[in-house]
Tab-separated table of C-alpha atoms in Angstrom:
chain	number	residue	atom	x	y	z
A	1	UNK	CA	-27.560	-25.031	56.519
A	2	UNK	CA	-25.706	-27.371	53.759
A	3	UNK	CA	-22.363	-26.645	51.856
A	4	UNK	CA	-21.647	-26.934	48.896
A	5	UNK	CA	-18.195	-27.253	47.325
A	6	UNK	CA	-17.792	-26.308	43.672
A	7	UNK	CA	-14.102	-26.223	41.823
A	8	UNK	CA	-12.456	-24.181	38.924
A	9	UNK	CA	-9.652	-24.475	37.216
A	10	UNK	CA	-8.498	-23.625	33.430
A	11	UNK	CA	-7.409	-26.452	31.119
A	12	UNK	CA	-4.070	-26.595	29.332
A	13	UNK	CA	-2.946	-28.117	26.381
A	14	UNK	CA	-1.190	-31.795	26.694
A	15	UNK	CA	1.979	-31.391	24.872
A	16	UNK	CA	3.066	-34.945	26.536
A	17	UNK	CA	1.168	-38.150	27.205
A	18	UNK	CA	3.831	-39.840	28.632
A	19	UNK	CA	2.536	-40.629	32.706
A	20	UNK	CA	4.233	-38.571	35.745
A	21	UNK	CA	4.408	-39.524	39.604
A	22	UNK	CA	2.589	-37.216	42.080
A	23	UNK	CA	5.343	-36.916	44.564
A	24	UNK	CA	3.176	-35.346	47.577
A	25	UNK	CA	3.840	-37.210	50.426
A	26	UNK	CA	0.410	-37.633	51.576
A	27	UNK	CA	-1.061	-39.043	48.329
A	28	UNK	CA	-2.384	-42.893	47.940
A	29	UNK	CA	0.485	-44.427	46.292
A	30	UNK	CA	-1.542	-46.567	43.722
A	31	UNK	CA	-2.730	-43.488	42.060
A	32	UNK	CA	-0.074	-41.113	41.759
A	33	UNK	CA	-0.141	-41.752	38.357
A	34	UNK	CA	-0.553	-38.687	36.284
A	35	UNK	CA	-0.599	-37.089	32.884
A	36	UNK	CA	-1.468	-33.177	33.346
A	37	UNK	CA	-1.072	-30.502	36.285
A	38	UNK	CA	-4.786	-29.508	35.898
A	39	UNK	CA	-5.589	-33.804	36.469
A	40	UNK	CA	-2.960	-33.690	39.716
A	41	UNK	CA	-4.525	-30.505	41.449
A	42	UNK	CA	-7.786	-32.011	41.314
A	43	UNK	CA	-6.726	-35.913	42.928
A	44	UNK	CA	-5.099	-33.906	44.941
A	45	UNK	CA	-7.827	-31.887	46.461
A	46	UNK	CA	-10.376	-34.716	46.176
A	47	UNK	CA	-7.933	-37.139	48.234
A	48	UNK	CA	-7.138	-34.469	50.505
A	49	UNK	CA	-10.670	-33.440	51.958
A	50	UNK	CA	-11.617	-36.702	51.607
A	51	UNK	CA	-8.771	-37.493	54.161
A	52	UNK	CA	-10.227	-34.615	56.171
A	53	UNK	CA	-13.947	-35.241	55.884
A	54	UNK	CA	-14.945	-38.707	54.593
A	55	UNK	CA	-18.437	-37.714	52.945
A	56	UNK	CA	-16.866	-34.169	51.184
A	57	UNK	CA	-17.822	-34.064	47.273
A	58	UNK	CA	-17.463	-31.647	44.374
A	59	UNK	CA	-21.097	-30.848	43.914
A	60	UNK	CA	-19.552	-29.012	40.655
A	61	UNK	CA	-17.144	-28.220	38.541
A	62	UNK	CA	-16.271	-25.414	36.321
A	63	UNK	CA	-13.434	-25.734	33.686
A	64	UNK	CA	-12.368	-23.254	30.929
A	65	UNK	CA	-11.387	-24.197	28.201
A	66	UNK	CA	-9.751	-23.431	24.629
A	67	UNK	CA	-10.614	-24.692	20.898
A	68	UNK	CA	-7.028	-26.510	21.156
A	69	UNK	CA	-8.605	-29.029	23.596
A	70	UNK	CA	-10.653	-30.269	21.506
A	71	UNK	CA	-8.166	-31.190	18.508
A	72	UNK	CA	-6.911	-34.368	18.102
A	73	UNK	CA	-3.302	-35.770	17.828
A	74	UNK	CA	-1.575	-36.533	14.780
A	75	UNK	CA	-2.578	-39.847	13.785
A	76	UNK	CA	-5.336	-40.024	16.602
A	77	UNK	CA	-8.883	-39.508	17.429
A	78	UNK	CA	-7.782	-38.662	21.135
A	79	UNK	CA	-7.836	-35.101	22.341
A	80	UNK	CA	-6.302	-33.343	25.595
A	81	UNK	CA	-10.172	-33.216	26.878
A	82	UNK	CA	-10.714	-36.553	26.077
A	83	UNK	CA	-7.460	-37.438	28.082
A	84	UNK	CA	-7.911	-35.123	31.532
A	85	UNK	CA	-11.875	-37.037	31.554
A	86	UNK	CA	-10.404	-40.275	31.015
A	87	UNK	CA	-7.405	-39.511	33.646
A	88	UNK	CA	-10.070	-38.327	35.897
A	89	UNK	CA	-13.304	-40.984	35.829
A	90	UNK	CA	-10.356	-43.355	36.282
A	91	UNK	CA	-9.446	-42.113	39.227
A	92	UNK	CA	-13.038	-41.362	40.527
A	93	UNK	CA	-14.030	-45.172	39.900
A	94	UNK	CA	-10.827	-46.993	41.525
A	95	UNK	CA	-11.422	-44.581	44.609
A	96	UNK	CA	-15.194	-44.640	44.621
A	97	UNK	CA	-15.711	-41.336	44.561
A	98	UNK	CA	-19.146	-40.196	45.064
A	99	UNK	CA	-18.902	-37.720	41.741
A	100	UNK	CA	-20.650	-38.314	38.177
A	101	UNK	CA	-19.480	-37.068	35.096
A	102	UNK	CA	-21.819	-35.449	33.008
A	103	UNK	CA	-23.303	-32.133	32.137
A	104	UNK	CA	-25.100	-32.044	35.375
A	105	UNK	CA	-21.776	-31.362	37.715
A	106	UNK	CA	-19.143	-30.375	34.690
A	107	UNK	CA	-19.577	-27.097	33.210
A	108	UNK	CA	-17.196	-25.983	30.400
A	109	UNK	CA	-16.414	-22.238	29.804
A	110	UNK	CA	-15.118	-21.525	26.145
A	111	UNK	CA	-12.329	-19.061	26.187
A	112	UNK	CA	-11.443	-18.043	22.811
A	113	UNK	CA	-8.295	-15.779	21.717
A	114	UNK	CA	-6.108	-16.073	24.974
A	115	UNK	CA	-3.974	-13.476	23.334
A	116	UNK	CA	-6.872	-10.778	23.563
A	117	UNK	CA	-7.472	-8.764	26.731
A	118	UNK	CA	-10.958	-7.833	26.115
A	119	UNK	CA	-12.123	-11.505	25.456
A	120	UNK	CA	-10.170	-12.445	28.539
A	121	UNK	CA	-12.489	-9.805	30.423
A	122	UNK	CA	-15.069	-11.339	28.762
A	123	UNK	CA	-14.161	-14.553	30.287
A	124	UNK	CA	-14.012	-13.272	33.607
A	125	UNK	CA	-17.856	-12.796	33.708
A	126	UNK	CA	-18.641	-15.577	31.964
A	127	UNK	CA	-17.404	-17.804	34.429
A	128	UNK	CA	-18.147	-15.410	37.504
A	129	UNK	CA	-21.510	-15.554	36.095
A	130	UNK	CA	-21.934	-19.450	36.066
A	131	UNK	CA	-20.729	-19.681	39.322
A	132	UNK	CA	-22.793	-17.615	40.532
A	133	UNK	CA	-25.797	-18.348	38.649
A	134	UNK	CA	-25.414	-21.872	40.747
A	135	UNK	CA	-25.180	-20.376	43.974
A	136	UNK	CA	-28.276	-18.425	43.326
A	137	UNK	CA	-30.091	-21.397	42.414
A	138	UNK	CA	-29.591	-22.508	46.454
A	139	UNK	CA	-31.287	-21.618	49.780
A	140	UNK	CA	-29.651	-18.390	50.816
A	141	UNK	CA	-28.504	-19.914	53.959
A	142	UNK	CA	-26.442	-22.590	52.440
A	143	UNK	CA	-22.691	-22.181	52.143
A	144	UNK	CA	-20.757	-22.402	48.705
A	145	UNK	CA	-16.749	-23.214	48.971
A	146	UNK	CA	-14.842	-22.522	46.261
A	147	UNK	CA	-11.959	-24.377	45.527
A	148	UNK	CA	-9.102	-23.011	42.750
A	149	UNK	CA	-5.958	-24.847	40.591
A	150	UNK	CA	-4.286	-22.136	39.079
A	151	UNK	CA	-1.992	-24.414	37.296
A	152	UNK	CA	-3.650	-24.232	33.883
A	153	UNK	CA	-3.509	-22.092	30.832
A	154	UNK	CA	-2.021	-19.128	29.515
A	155	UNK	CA	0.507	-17.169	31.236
A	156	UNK	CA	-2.770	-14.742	31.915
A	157	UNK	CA	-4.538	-17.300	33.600
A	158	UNK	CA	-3.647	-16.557	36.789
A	159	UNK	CA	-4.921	-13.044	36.736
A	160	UNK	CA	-7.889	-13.978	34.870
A	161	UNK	CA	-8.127	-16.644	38.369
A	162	UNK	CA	-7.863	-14.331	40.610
A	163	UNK	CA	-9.922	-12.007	38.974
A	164	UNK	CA	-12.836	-14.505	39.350
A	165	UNK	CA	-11.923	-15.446	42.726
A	166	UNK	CA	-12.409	-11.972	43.886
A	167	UNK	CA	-15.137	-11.152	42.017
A	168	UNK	CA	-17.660	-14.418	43.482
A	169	UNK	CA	-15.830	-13.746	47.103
A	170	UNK	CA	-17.330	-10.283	46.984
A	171	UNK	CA	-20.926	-12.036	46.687
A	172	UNK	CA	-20.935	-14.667	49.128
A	173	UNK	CA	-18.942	-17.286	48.109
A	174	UNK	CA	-16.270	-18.637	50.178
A	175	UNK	CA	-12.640	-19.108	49.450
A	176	UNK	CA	-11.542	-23.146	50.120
A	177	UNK	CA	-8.131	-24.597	48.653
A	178	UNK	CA	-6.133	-22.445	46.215
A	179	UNK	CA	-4.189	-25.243	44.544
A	180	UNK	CA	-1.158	-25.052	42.197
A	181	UNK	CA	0.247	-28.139	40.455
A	182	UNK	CA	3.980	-27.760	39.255
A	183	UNK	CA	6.127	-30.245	36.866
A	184	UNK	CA	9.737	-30.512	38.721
A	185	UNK	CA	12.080	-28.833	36.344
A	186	UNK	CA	15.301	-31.304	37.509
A	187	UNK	CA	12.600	-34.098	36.628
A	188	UNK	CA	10.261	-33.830	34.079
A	189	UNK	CA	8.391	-36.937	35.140
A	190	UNK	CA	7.122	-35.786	38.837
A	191	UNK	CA	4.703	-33.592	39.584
A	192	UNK	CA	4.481	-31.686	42.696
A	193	UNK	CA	0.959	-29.928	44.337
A	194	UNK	CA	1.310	-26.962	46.003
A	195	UNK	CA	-1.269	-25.107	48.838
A	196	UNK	CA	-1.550	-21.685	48.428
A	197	UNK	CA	-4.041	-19.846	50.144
A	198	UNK	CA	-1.197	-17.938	52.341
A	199	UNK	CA	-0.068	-15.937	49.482
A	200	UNK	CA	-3.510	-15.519	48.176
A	201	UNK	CA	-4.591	-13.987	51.912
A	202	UNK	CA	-1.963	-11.269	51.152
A	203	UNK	CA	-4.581	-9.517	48.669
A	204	UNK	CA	-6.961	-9.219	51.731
A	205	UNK	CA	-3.747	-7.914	54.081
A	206	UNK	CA	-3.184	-5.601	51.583
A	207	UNK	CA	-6.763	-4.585	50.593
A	208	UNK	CA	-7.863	-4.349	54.550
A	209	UNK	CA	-4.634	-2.003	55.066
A	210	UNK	CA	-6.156	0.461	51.997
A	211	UNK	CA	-9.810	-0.130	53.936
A	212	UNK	CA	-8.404	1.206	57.139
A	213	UNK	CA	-6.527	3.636	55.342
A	214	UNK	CA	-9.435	5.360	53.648
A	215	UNK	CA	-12.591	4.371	56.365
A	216	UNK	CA	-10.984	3.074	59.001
A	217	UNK	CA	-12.455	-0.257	58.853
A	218	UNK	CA	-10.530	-3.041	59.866
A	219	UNK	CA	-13.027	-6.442	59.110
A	220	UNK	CA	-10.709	-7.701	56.198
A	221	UNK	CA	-7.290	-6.717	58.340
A	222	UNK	CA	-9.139	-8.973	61.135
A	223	UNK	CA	-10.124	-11.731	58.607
A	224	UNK	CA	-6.754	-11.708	57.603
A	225	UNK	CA	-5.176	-12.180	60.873
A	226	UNK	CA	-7.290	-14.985	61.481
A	227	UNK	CA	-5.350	-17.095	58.864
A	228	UNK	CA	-2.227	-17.276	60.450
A	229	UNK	CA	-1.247	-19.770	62.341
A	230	UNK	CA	0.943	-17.567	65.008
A	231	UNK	CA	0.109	-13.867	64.336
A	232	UNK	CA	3.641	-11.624	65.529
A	233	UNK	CA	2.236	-9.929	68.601
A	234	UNK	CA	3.184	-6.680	67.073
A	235	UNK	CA	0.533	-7.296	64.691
A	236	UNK	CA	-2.194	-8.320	67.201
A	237	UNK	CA	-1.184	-5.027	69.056
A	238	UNK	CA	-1.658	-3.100	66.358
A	239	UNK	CA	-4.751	-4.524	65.579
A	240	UNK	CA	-6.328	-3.654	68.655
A	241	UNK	CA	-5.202	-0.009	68.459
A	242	UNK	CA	-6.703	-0.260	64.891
A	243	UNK	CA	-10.055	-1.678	66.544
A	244	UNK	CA	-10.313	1.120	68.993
A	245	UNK	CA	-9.560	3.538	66.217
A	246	UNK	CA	-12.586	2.255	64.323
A	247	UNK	CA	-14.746	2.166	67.524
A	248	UNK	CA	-13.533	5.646	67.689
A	249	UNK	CA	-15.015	6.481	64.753
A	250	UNK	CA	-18.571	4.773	65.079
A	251	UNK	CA	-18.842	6.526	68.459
A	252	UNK	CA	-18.084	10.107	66.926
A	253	UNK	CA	-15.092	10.416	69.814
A	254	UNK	CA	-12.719	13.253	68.933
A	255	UNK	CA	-11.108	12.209	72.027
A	256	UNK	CA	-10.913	8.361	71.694
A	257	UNK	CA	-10.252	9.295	67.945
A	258	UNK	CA	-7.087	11.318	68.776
A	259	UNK	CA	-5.505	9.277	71.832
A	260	UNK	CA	-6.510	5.355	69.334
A	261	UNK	CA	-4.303	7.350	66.425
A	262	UNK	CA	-1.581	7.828	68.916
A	263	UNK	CA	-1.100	4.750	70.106
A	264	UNK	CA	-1.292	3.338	66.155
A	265	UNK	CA	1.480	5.581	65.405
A	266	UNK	CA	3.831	4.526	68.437
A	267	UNK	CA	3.038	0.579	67.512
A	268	UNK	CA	3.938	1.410	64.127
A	269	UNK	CA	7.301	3.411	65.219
A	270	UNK	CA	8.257	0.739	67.516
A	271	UNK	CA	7.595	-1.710	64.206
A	272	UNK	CA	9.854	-0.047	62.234
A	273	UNK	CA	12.310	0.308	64.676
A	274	UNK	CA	12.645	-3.688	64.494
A	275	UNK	CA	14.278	-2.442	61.119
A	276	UNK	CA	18.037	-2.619	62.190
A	277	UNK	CA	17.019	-5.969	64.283
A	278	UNK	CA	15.627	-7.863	61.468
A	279	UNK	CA	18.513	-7.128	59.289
A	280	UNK	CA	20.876	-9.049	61.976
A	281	UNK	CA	18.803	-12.592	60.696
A	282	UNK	CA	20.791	-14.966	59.803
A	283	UNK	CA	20.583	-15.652	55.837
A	284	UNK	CA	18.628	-19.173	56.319
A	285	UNK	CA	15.990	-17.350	57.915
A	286	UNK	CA	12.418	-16.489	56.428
A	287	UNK	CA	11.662	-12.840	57.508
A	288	UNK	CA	8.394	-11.792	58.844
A	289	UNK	CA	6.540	-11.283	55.719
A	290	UNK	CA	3.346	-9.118	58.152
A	291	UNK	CA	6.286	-7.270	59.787
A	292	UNK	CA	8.347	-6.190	56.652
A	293	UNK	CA	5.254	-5.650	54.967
A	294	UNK	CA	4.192	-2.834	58.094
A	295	UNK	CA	6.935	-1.230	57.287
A	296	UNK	CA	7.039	-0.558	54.320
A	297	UNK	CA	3.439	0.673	54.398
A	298	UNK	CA	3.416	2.492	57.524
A	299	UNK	CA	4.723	5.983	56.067
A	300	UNK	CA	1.435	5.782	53.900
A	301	UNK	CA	-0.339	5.103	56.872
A	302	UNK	CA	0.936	7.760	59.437
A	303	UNK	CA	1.110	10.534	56.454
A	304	UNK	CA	-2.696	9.847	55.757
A	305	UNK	CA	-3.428	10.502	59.990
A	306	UNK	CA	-0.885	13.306	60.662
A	307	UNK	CA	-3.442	15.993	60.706
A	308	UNK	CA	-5.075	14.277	63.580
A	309	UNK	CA	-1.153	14.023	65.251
A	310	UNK	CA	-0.269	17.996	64.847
């Protein structure tokens, strides 16, 4: 079984040529020169898996992009594409990395009127269709790993993102980095990349909650907890009462069904009685975003199960 990693991101406009400093700790220090957030998101991913797993490639890349990207500067025959390639094979030849530039591995998306919400939709498939066109080209048992800067764009980018991200995840392909490259607004000149798959896993928290809700299941609620680093032990409990509530289910058990629903509403009453606690937190604290979260969901929960409770 191979894997293959593939990227997306959606190009902005360069309003500034003038260079910026990647100020990531981690990064090689000869190359922190930059020019865009969409060019810093991707040296940042490619330097970071390559830290992580010497022989990792892109095996492609998939880039939307506007008419504006192709216009050229006043008094110039450069345009904003022709300055994120040149920003980018730069960096690919000083730190020999195994990628080629050309029409094989770079696929460019046109996305017309940004300010229309139907060609936006229209976007959204045409890129969830070249993804996936790719991964259907592949032996079914290989892996595909998608990897995401939502940096670029319109202010609907995101959306239109996460749209797509969903949309590919639902037929196979995996989720890798979600990326997001920020300019530091006390410094114009640096540029900061920021990991954020742990606020993208909140869709799945929240979608496996509405699963279990309507059909019991509680795969994506399991998935879910497997992405944090040191689940609350209130939410591992509850999990398992939610696992034995599903069992319930499969096995037909009125009994099992009614004594699993039980002990999901007592883990959820002794959650929310952590209310008053939590409040007591001192103000440089985070709070526990799976905790809070419960608790404001639970009513939805426990109303949806009461018949089984009376």
């Amino acid at each position: 079984m191979a894997i293959y990693n593939v990227f997306l991101t959606f190009l902005s406009l360069v309003t500034s040529t003038s260079i910026k400093q990647i100020t990531n700790e981690d990064f090689d220090n000869t190359m922190r020169d930059s020019i865009t957030t969409n060019e810093s998101a991707l040296k940042y991913l490619l330097h970071d898996k390559l830290i992580e797993n010497p022989t990792f490639i892109l095996d492609k890349l998939f880039f939307f992009k506007t008419p504006e990207l192709v216009d050229t500067f006043k008094e110039s025959d450069i345009s904003t594409l022709n300055i994120f390639e040149e920003q980018m094979n730069n960096y690919i030849n000083a730190m020999h990395i195994p990628l080629t530039w050309n029409e094989d591995t770079i696929n460019y998306i046109d996305c017309g009127d940004i300010d229309d919400i139907n060609n936006l939709k229209d976007s959204i498939i045409d890129m969830s269709q070249a993804i996936m066109s790719y991964y259907k080209e592949l032996p079914a048992e290989d892996n595909v790993i998608l990897h995401v800067d939502l940096s670029g764009g319109p202010r609907t980018a995101i959306m239109l993102m996460i749209a797509i991200i969903r949309l590919v995840a639902f037929q196979g392909i995996q989720i890798g980095s979600i990326l997001y490259a920020n300019m530091n607004n006390k410094n114009r000149d640096e540029i900061l990349v920021y990991e954020g798959n742990s606020i993208y896993n909140i869709y799945d928290m929240i979608t496996g909650f509405a699963e279990f809700n309507q059909f019991g299941s509680v795969d994506t609620l399991k998935a879910y907890v497997n992405t944090l680093e040191k689940p609350d032990k209130q939410v591992e409990t509850l999990l398992v009462k939610m696992s034995d509530f599903s069992e319930a289910i499969r096995l037909s058990s009125r009994g099992l069904f009614q004594l699993s629903m039980e002990d999901i509403h007592q883990t959820l009453t002794d959650i929310e009685s952590t209310k008053n606690a939590s409040q007591l937190m001192s103000t440089t604290s985070h709070k526990n975003f799976e905790i809070e979260a419960l608790k404001m969901m639970s009513p939805t929960i426990q109303n949806n199960y009461n018949i089984v409770l009376n």
